[in-house]
Amino acid sequence: MRTLICHVLLADGTGRTPEPGAVLLEDGLIAEVGHPAAGADCEVVDCGGRGMLAPGFIDAHGHSDLSGAASPACFGKISQGFTTEISGNCGLSPFPLTECNRAHLNDLYRQYGIALDWTDLNGYRNLLQRRGVKMKLESLCGHNTLRAAVAGYAQKRLSVGQLAEMGRLLEEMMGQGALGLSSGLLYTPGCFADREELVALLRVVARRDGVYATHLRSEGAQLLEALAETLDAARAAGVRRVQISHFKTAGPSNWSKLDAALELMEQARHDGIQVGCDRYPYVESLTQLSVVAPAPWETWDDTTLSRWLADRRNEAAFRTALTARKRDWSQVRLASTGVSACRRFAGMPFTEIAAVRGDDPEAVVVDLLREDAAGTMAAFRGMSEENLMRILALPECCCGSDESARPVDDSIGLSHPRGFGSVPEFFRRLTAAGMPVGEVIRKLTGLPAARFGLRDRGLLRRGMAADLVWLDPERFRSGADFRNPHRPAEGVLGVWIDGCRVYGGTLDGRRS
């Protein structure tokens, strides 16, 4: 099948200023760029001089590993222009699976109704193919999943044999196409890893010229130490590409650390490491509510915590310790939960939920963790608007939604507004600040493709995958917020993946 998209500005993904032209698609690839003519057998999409055509946007940091299979249309992502997602982030990937981690991950992903019955990346890809997932999911191998596959979720130093087995499994997953290693050193069991463990695994990544993407051990009080740890391990292992996931300075007392963090990253570049980052364009983060657990429970996995709180005799000690931390619950929102009685509170701060229930916020938190620690997500406000804009504007910063692909409804849970609005907000903020449109498009396309080694996409160039977005820049905006997080973006006129139109025009992503 041949398709000609014509009479439109072309933003080619290199950073150049968009210019008028046309693109010819054939057999899932870009056949010609510039001013190709339509043949007799060619479908013509005449844009009438409206908007611009760009390579499909690449979500540099997503979590659609299982949500994409549960909702194959991937509507929330595709409707804002994403055609590829880098998944397997924050140390969590749905492979490799063994009897040491399978039950835990089945519980973690239970909201999607998919039994994790495979063992490796090949098996996981077979699931995506069987389900007909529209968006392209390119995965990293998650360190937490990898460690748990060998040693479970308990706090322990790994033996020489266990470390060797982790390296063997990582080598196997990268041989099957994993782009590299991700870590989530804030989470169990990744938080138990020492330098020796990280360097050993990163040597595998270096041998295969993969990328290391990391959710730092701290994004707040120990931000600089955590960043130095990552860059030191990369140097020791010889890793060439490092991606700092959802780069931020969390908490007002840490906002002043951005300059020092940027200096550490620049020094690493002088040392030969290609250090980049991704960021969602919001100042509220999203993660499991269980991260609020005080010591000694902060290192427990979610399943263990729920089971322990199910014994009401344990509740008092946990609640007392939680209260003693004096968290400002007005700055924490419930984003989504599997607890049916509390789903109506999604989008509300915990102080408001507590007022409705006639209780205190800590009691609400305990109830949610008891019933659904694995599935309850919360948004935390504590980032600087000024730092956000500085990070977004960095030449090495890609757009990463840090979200799962969702349908319009809440059948598999509600997302942060970034699940439907990351790209339009990223685009709006940067163009409003004076960044040229061509450069913004590069940060959404060519930059993440190069960072993650995706040589077949990210540019409007002959031979590249025919993944395209037709966009009206004047109308491109997001209406999603925490009360209505699943509002589709405005201004996306068409999306093609491998030459097939999957969104816009006569095709509606909610029905396709």
Coordinates of C-alpha atoms in Angstrom, one line a residue:
M1 CA 0.0 0.0 0.0
R2 CA 1.3 3.5 -0.9
T3 CA 0.2 6.7 0.8
L4 CA 1.1 10.3 -0.1
I5 CA 0.8 12.9 2.7
C6 CA 1.1 16.3 1.0
H7 CA 0.7 20.1 1.3
V8 CA 2.0 20.2 4.9
L9 CA 5.0 21.5 6.7
L10 CA 7.6 18.8 7.4
A11 CA 9.4 18.8 10.8
D12 CA 12.0 16.2 10.1
G13 CA 13.2 15.4 13.7
T14 CA 16.7 16.9 13.3
G15 CA 15.9 20.3 14.8
R16 CA 15.7 22.1 11.5
T17 CA 12.9 24.6 10.8
P18 CA 9.8 22.9 9.3
E19 CA 9.5 23.4 5.5
P20 CA 6.7 22.7 3.0
G21 CA 6.7 19.3 1.4
A22 CA 5.3 15.8 1.2
V23 CA 6.1 12.3 2.3
L24 CA 5.4 9.1 0.4
L25 CA 4.8 5.9 2.4
E26 CA 5.2 2.4 1.1
D27 CA 5.1 -1.1 2.8
G28 CA 5.4 0.4 6.2
L29 CA 8.4 2.6 5.4
I30 CA 9.1 6.2 4.3
A31 CA 9.8 5.8 0.6
E32 CA 10.5 9.4 -0.3
V33 CA 10.6 12.9 1.4
G34 CA 10.4 16.2 -0.3
H35 CA 8.1 16.6 -3.3
P36 CA 7.1 13.0 -4.4
A37 CA 4.3 12.6 -6.9
A38 CA 1.3 10.4 -6.3
G39 CA 1.0 7.3 -8.4
A40 CA -2.3 5.9 -9.8
D41 CA -2.5 3.3 -6.9
C42 CA -1.6 5.8 -4.2
E43 CA -3.9 7.0 -1.4
V44 CA -3.6 10.8 -1.0
V45 CA -3.9 12.6 2.3
D46 CA -4.0 16.3 1.3
C47 CA -3.4 18.3 4.4
G48 CA -4.4 21.5 2.6
G49 CA -1.5 23.5 4.1
R50 CA -2.8 22.8 7.6
G51 CA -0.3 22.0 10.4
M52 CA 2.9 20.0 10.2
L53 CA 4.0 16.4 9.8
A54 CA 6.6 15.0 12.2
P55 CA 8.1 11.6 13.0
G56 CA 6.0 9.7 15.5
F57 CA 6.8 10.9 19.0
I58 CA 8.8 8.6 21.3
D59 CA 7.9 8.3 25.0
A60 CA 11.4 8.1 26.5
H61 CA 10.0 6.8 29.8
G62 CA 6.7 4.9 30.0
H63 CA 5.1 2.1 32.0
S64 CA 2.7 0.5 29.5
D65 CA 4.3 -3.0 29.9
L66 CA 1.0 -4.7 30.8
S67 CA -1.5 -1.9 30.3
G68 CA -0.7 -1.9 26.6
A69 CA -1.7 -5.6 26.4
A70 CA -4.8 -5.0 28.5
S71 CA -5.9 -2.0 26.3
P72 CA -4.2 -2.6 22.9
A73 CA -5.4 0.7 21.3
C74 CA -3.1 2.5 23.7
F75 CA -5.5 5.5 23.3
G76 CA -4.0 7.8 25.9
K77 CA -0.6 7.6 24.3
I78 CA -1.4 7.5 20.6
S79 CA -4.0 10.3 20.9
Q80 CA -1.2 12.7 22.0
G81 CA 1.1 11.5 19.2
F82 CA 3.3 8.8 20.8
T83 CA 4.0 5.9 18.4
T84 CA 6.8 4.3 20.4
E85 CA 7.4 3.9 24.2
I86 CA 10.5 2.9 26.0
S87 CA 9.1 0.6 28.7
G88 CA 10.6 -1.6 31.4
N89 CA 11.5 1.5 33.5
C90 CA 12.3 2.2 37.1
G91 CA 13.7 -1.3 37.5
L92 CA 10.4 -3.0 36.7
S93 CA 10.0 -5.1 33.6
P94 CA 7.7 -8.1 32.9
F95 CA 10.7 -10.3 32.3
P96 CA 12.7 -12.3 33.2
L97 CA 10.3 -14.4 35.2
T98 CA 11.1 -17.3 37.6
E99 CA 9.4 -18.9 40.5
C100 CA 11.1 -16.4 42.7
N101 CA 9.3 -13.3 41.3
R102 CA 6.3 -14.6 39.3
A103 CA 3.7 -14.6 42.1
H104 CA 4.7 -11.1 43.2
L105 CA 4.5 -9.6 39.7
N106 CA 1.2 -11.4 39.0
D107 CA -0.1 -9.6 42.1
L108 CA 1.4 -6.3 41.1
Y109 CA -0.2 -6.4 37.7
R110 CA -3.5 -8.0 38.7
Q111 CA -5.6 -5.0 37.6
Y112 CA -4.8 -5.9 34.0
G113 CA -6.2 -9.4 34.2
I114 CA -3.2 -10.9 32.4
A115 CA -1.5 -14.0 33.8
L116 CA 2.3 -13.7 33.5
D117 CA 2.9 -17.1 32.1
W118 CA 6.1 -16.4 30.1
T119 CA 9.7 -16.4 31.2
D120 CA 11.7 -14.0 28.9
L121 CA 11.4 -11.0 26.6
N122 CA 10.5 -13.3 23.6
G123 CA 7.6 -14.7 25.5
Y124 CA 6.5 -11.2 26.6
R125 CA 6.7 -10.0 23.0
N126 CA 4.5 -12.9 21.9
L127 CA 1.9 -11.6 24.3
L128 CA 2.0 -8.1 22.7
Q129 CA 1.7 -9.6 19.2
R130 CA -1.2 -11.8 20.1
R131 CA -3.0 -8.9 21.7
G132 CA -2.4 -6.6 18.7
V133 CA -0.9 -3.8 20.7
K134 CA -0.8 -0.7 18.4
M135 CA 2.0 1.3 20.0
K136 CA 5.5 0.0 19.7
L137 CA 6.9 -1.0 23.0
E138 CA 10.7 -1.2 23.2
S139 CA 11.8 -2.5 26.6
L140 CA 14.6 -2.2 29.0
C141 CA 15.4 -5.0 31.4
G142 CA 14.4 -3.9 34.9
H143 CA 17.0 -4.4 37.7
N144 CA 14.3 -5.1 40.4
T145 CA 12.7 -7.8 38.3
L146 CA 16.1 -9.2 37.5
R147 CA 17.3 -9.3 41.1
A148 CA 14.0 -10.8 42.3
A149 CA 14.2 -13.5 39.6
V150 CA 17.4 -14.7 41.2
A151 CA 17.1 -13.8 44.9
G152 CA 13.5 -12.8 45.6
Y153 CA 12.5 -9.6 47.4
A154 CA 14.3 -10.0 50.7
Q155 CA 17.0 -7.7 51.9
K156 CA 20.3 -9.5 51.3
R157 CA 23.7 -9.2 49.8
L158 CA 24.0 -11.4 46.8
S159 CA 26.3 -14.3 46.5
V160 CA 28.9 -14.6 43.8
G161 CA 26.7 -17.2 42.1
Q162 CA 23.6 -15.1 42.3
L163 CA 25.4 -12.1 40.8
A164 CA 26.7 -14.3 38.0
E165 CA 23.2 -15.6 37.3
M166 CA 21.8 -12.0 37.2
G167 CA 24.5 -11.2 34.6
R168 CA 23.7 -14.2 32.6
L169 CA 20.0 -13.4 32.5
L170 CA 20.7 -9.8 31.6
E171 CA 22.9 -10.9 28.8
E172 CA 20.1 -13.2 27.6
M173 CA 17.5 -10.5 27.7
M174 CA 19.7 -8.1 25.8
G175 CA 20.4 -10.8 23.3
Q176 CA 16.6 -11.0 22.8
G177 CA 16.4 -7.2 22.2
A178 CA 16.3 -5.5 25.5
L179 CA 17.7 -2.0 25.0
G180 CA 19.7 -2.0 28.3
L181 CA 19.2 -2.0 32.0
S182 CA 16.8 0.2 34.1
S183 CA 17.0 0.6 37.8
G184 CA 14.7 1.8 40.5
L185 CA 17.0 2.2 43.4
L186 CA 14.3 3.7 45.6
Y187 CA 12.2 0.5 45.4
T188 CA 12.5 -3.0 46.8
P189 CA 14.6 -5.0 46.1
G190 CA 16.7 -2.6 44.0
C191 CA 17.3 -0.5 47.1
F192 CA 19.5 -3.4 48.5
A193 CA 21.9 -3.2 45.7
D194 CA 25.5 -2.1 46.3
R195 CA 28.1 -0.7 44.0
E196 CA 29.6 -4.1 43.2
E197 CA 26.2 -5.4 42.0
L198 CA 25.5 -2.4 39.8
V199 CA 28.9 -2.3 38.2
A200 CA 28.8 -6.0 37.5
L201 CA 25.5 -5.6 35.6
L202 CA 26.5 -2.4 33.9
R203 CA 29.6 -4.2 32.4
V204 CA 27.1 -6.5 30.6
V205 CA 25.3 -3.4 29.3
A206 CA 28.6 -1.9 28.2
R207 CA 29.6 -5.0 26.3
R208 CA 26.4 -4.8 24.3
D209 CA 26.5 -1.0 24.0
G210 CA 23.2 -0.7 25.7
V211 CA 21.7 2.2 27.7
Y212 CA 21.5 2.5 31.5
A213 CA 18.3 4.3 32.6
T214 CA 17.9 5.0 36.3
H215 CA 15.4 6.2 38.8
L216 CA 18.0 7.5 41.2
R217 CA 18.2 6.3 44.7
S218 CA 17.2 9.7 45.8
E219 CA 15.6 12.7 43.9
G220 CA 15.6 14.9 47.0
A221 CA 17.8 15.1 50.1
Q222 CA 20.5 12.8 48.6
L223 CA 20.1 13.8 45.0
L224 CA 23.7 14.7 44.4
E225 CA 25.0 11.6 46.1
A226 CA 22.6 9.4 44.1
L227 CA 23.6 11.0 40.8
A228 CA 27.3 10.7 41.7
E229 CA 26.7 7.0 42.5
T230 CA 25.1 6.4 39.1
L231 CA 27.8 8.2 37.1
D232 CA 30.6 6.6 39.1
A233 CA 29.1 3.1 38.4
A234 CA 28.8 4.0 34.7
R235 CA 32.4 5.1 34.5
A236 CA 33.7 2.0 36.2
A237 CA 31.7 -0.3 33.9
G238 CA 32.4 1.6 30.7
V239 CA 28.8 2.4 29.9
R240 CA 28.5 4.9 27.1
R241 CA 24.9 6.0 27.4
V242 CA 23.1 7.0 30.7
Q243 CA 19.6 8.3 31.0
I244 CA 18.4 10.0 34.2
S245 CA 14.7 9.1 34.5
H246 CA 12.2 11.8 35.3
F247 CA 15.0 14.2 36.4
K248 CA 13.9 16.4 39.2
T249 CA 14.8 18.2 42.4
A250 CA 12.1 17.0 44.8
G251 CA 11.2 19.1 47.8
P252 CA 11.7 22.9 48.3
S253 CA 14.8 22.3 50.4
N254 CA 16.4 20.6 47.4
W255 CA 15.5 23.0 44.6
S256 CA 18.9 24.8 44.9
K257 CA 20.7 21.6 44.0
L258 CA 20.0 21.7 40.3
D259 CA 23.2 23.6 39.3
A260 CA 25.4 21.1 41.1
A261 CA 23.5 18.2 39.5
L262 CA 24.0 19.7 36.1
E263 CA 27.7 20.1 36.8
L264 CA 28.0 16.4 37.7
M265 CA 26.3 15.5 34.4
E266 CA 28.5 17.8 32.4
Q267 CA 31.7 16.4 34.0
A268 CA 30.5 12.9 33.0
R269 CA 30.1 14.1 29.4
H270 CA 33.7 15.3 29.5
D271 CA 34.6 11.8 30.6
G272 CA 32.9 10.3 27.5
I273 CA 29.5 9.4 28.9
Q274 CA 26.5 10.5 26.9
V275 CA 24.3 11.6 29.8
G276 CA 20.7 12.6 29.1
C277 CA 17.5 12.8 30.9
D278 CA 13.7 12.7 30.5
R279 CA 11.0 14.7 32.2
Y280 CA 7.2 15.0 32.3
P281 CA 6.0 18.6 32.2
Y282 CA 4.3 18.7 35.5
V283 CA 5.3 19.5 39.1
E284 CA 3.4 16.6 40.7
S285 CA 5.0 13.2 40.6
L286 CA 3.2 9.9 40.7
T287 CA 4.2 6.6 42.3
Q288 CA 2.9 3.9 44.6
L289 CA 1.3 5.3 47.8
S290 CA 3.5 2.7 49.7
V291 CA 6.5 5.0 49.3
V292 CA 5.1 6.9 52.3
A293 CA 5.7 3.9 54.6
P294 CA 8.0 4.8 57.5
A295 CA 10.9 2.7 58.9
P296 CA 11.2 -0.2 59.1
W297 CA 8.4 -0.9 56.6
E298 CA 9.9 1.3 53.8
T299 CA 11.9 -1.6 52.5
W300 CA 9.0 -4.1 52.4
D301 CA 7.4 -5.0 49.1
D302 CA 3.8 -4.0 48.6
T303 CA 2.4 -7.6 48.9
T304 CA 4.1 -8.2 52.2
L305 CA 3.0 -4.8 53.5
S306 CA -0.7 -5.5 52.6
R307 CA -0.7 -8.9 54.3
W308 CA 0.9 -7.5 57.4
L309 CA -1.6 -4.7 57.7
A310 CA -4.4 -7.2 57.2
D311 CA -3.7 -8.2 60.8
R312 CA -5.4 -5.3 62.7
R313 CA -3.1 -5.8 65.6
N314 CA -0.3 -4.4 63.5
E315 CA -2.0 -1.2 62.5
A316 CA -1.4 1.0 65.5
A317 CA 2.4 0.8 65.3
F318 CA 2.4 1.6 61.6
R319 CA -0.1 4.5 62.0
T320 CA 1.8 6.0 64.9
A321 CA 5.1 6.0 62.9
L322 CA 3.4 7.4 59.9
T323 CA 1.8 10.2 61.9
A324 CA 5.2 11.0 63.5
R325 CA 6.6 11.9 60.1
K326 CA 4.3 14.9 60.0
R327 CA 3.8 14.8 56.2
D328 CA 1.7 17.6 54.7
W329 CA -1.2 15.5 53.2
S330 CA -2.6 18.5 51.4
Q331 CA 0.2 18.0 49.0
V332 CA -0.5 14.4 48.3
R333 CA -3.4 13.3 46.0
L334 CA -5.0 9.9 45.5
A335 CA -4.5 9.2 41.8
S336 CA -6.0 5.7 41.5
T337 CA -6.8 2.6 43.5
G338 CA -8.4 -0.8 43.2
V339 CA -10.3 -0.2 46.5
S340 CA -13.8 0.2 45.1
A341 CA -15.1 2.3 48.1
C342 CA -12.3 4.8 47.5
R343 CA -12.3 5.1 43.7
R344 CA -14.6 8.1 43.9
F345 CA -11.9 10.0 45.7
A346 CA -9.4 9.9 42.8
G347 CA -7.9 13.3 42.2
M348 CA -8.5 14.6 45.7
P349 CA -5.8 15.5 48.3
F350 CA -5.8 13.2 51.3
T351 CA -6.8 16.0 53.6
E352 CA -10.1 16.4 51.6
I353 CA -10.7 12.6 51.5
A354 CA -10.2 12.5 55.3
A355 CA -12.6 15.3 55.8
V356 CA -15.3 13.5 53.7
R357 CA -14.7 10.3 55.7
G358 CA -14.6 12.1 59.1
D359 CA -11.2 10.6 59.8
D360 CA -7.5 11.7 59.6
P361 CA -5.3 11.2 56.4
E362 CA -3.1 8.6 58.1
A363 CA -6.2 6.4 58.6
V364 CA -7.1 6.7 54.9
V365 CA -3.6 5.8 53.9
V366 CA -3.5 2.7 56.2
D367 CA -6.9 1.5 54.8
L368 CA -5.6 1.8 51.2
L369 CA -2.3 0.1 51.9
R370 CA -4.1 -2.7 53.6
E371 CA -6.5 -3.3 50.7
D372 CA -4.3 -2.5 47.7
A373 CA -0.7 -1.4 48.4
A374 CA 0.4 -2.7 45.0
G375 CA -2.2 -0.9 43.0
T376 CA -2.8 2.4 44.8
M377 CA -1.1 5.3 43.2
A378 CA -0.6 8.8 44.6
A379 CA 0.6 12.2 43.2
F380 CA 3.1 14.2 45.3
R381 CA 3.5 17.9 44.8
G382 CA 7.0 19.2 45.7
M383 CA 8.8 20.4 42.5
S384 CA 9.9 23.8 41.4
E385 CA 8.3 25.4 38.3
E386 CA 11.5 27.2 37.5
N387 CA 13.6 24.0 37.7
L388 CA 11.0 22.2 35.6
M389 CA 11.4 24.7 32.8
R390 CA 15.2 24.6 33.1
I391 CA 15.2 20.8 32.8
L392 CA 12.8 20.7 29.9
A393 CA 14.9 23.2 28.0
L394 CA 18.1 21.2 28.3
P395 CA 19.3 20.0 24.8
E396 CA 19.6 16.5 26.2
C397 CA 16.1 16.3 27.8
C398 CA 13.5 14.1 26.1
C399 CA 9.8 13.9 27.0
G400 CA 8.9 11.0 29.2
S401 CA 5.3 10.6 30.4
D402 CA 6.2 8.2 33.2
E403 CA 2.7 6.7 32.7
S404 CA 0.8 3.7 31.3
A405 CA -1.2 3.7 28.2
R406 CA -4.9 3.8 29.1
P407 CA -8.3 3.9 27.4
V408 CA -10.7 6.8 27.8
D409 CA -12.6 5.0 30.6
D410 CA -11.2 3.9 34.0
S411 CA -11.5 0.2 33.3
I412 CA -7.8 -0.4 34.1
G413 CA -7.4 2.5 36.5
L414 CA -6.9 6.3 36.2
S415 CA -3.7 8.0 35.2
H416 CA -1.9 11.1 36.1
P417 CA -2.9 13.9 33.6
R418 CA 0.5 13.2 32.0
G419 CA -0.9 9.9 30.6
F420 CA -3.0 12.0 28.1
G421 CA -1.3 15.4 28.2
S422 CA 2.5 15.0 28.4
V423 CA 3.3 15.9 24.8
P424 CA 1.0 18.9 24.4
E425 CA 2.2 20.3 27.7
F426 CA 5.9 19.7 26.8
F427 CA 5.2 21.4 23.4
R428 CA 3.3 24.3 24.9
R429 CA 5.7 25.1 27.6
L430 CA 8.8 25.1 25.4
T431 CA 7.3 26.9 22.4
A432 CA 5.9 29.5 24.8
A433 CA 9.4 30.0 26.2
G434 CA 10.7 30.7 22.7
M435 CA 12.2 27.4 21.7
P436 CA 11.9 26.9 17.9
V437 CA 9.3 24.3 16.9
G438 CA 11.9 22.2 15.0
E439 CA 14.0 21.8 18.1
V440 CA 11.0 20.8 20.2
I441 CA 10.1 18.1 17.7
R442 CA 13.7 16.9 17.8
K443 CA 13.4 16.4 21.6
L444 CA 10.3 14.3 21.0
T445 CA 11.7 12.3 18.1
G446 CA 15.3 12.2 16.9
L447 CA 16.8 12.7 20.3
P448 CA 15.1 9.8 22.1
A449 CA 15.6 7.5 19.0
A450 CA 19.4 8.2 19.1
R451 CA 19.6 7.9 22.9
F452 CA 18.0 4.4 23.0
G453 CA 19.6 3.2 19.8
L454 CA 16.3 3.1 17.7
R455 CA 18.0 3.4 14.3
D456 CA 14.8 2.8 12.2
R457 CA 12.7 5.7 13.5
G458 CA 12.7 9.3 14.8
L459 CA 13.4 11.1 11.5
L460 CA 11.5 11.9 8.3
R461 CA 14.0 10.1 6.1
R462 CA 13.8 7.5 3.4
G463 CA 13.9 3.9 4.8
M464 CA 12.7 4.9 8.2
A465 CA 9.6 3.4 9.7
A466 CA 6.4 5.2 8.6
D467 CA 5.5 6.3 12.1
L468 CA 4.1 9.9 11.7
V469 CA 2.1 12.5 13.5
W470 CA 0.1 15.2 11.7
L471 CA -0.2 18.1 14.2
D472 CA -1.9 21.5 14.3
P473 CA 0.5 23.5 16.5
E474 CA -2.0 26.3 17.1
R475 CA -4.6 23.9 18.6
F476 CA -2.2 21.4 20.3
R477 CA -3.1 21.5 23.9
S478 CA -4.1 19.3 26.8
G479 CA -7.3 19.5 28.9
A480 CA -6.4 16.7 31.3
D481 CA -6.2 17.4 35.0
F482 CA -6.4 15.3 38.2
R483 CA -10.2 15.4 38.3
N484 CA -10.5 14.5 34.6
P485 CA -7.1 12.9 33.7
H486 CA -8.3 11.1 30.6
R487 CA -9.3 14.0 28.3
P488 CA -7.6 13.5 24.9
A489 CA -5.3 16.1 23.6
E490 CA -6.6 18.6 21.0
G491 CA -4.8 19.3 17.8
V492 CA -3.6 15.8 16.8
L493 CA -5.0 15.4 13.3
G494 CA -3.6 12.0 12.4
V495 CA -1.2 9.3 13.6
W496 CA 0.4 6.6 11.4
I497 CA 2.3 3.5 12.7
D498 CA 4.1 1.5 10.1
G499 CA 2.2 3.4 7.4
C500 CA -1.3 2.5 8.8
R501 CA -3.4 5.3 10.1
V502 CA -4.4 4.5 13.6
Y503 CA -5.8 7.8 14.9
G504 CA -7.5 10.9 13.3
G505 CA -9.5 11.4 10.2
T506 CA -12.1 8.7 9.7
L507 CA -10.4 6.5 12.4
D508 CA -11.3 7.3 16.0
G509 CA -8.7 5.8 18.5
R510 CA -11.5 5.0 20.9
R511 CA -13.1 2.7 18.5
S512 CA -10.0 1.4 16.6

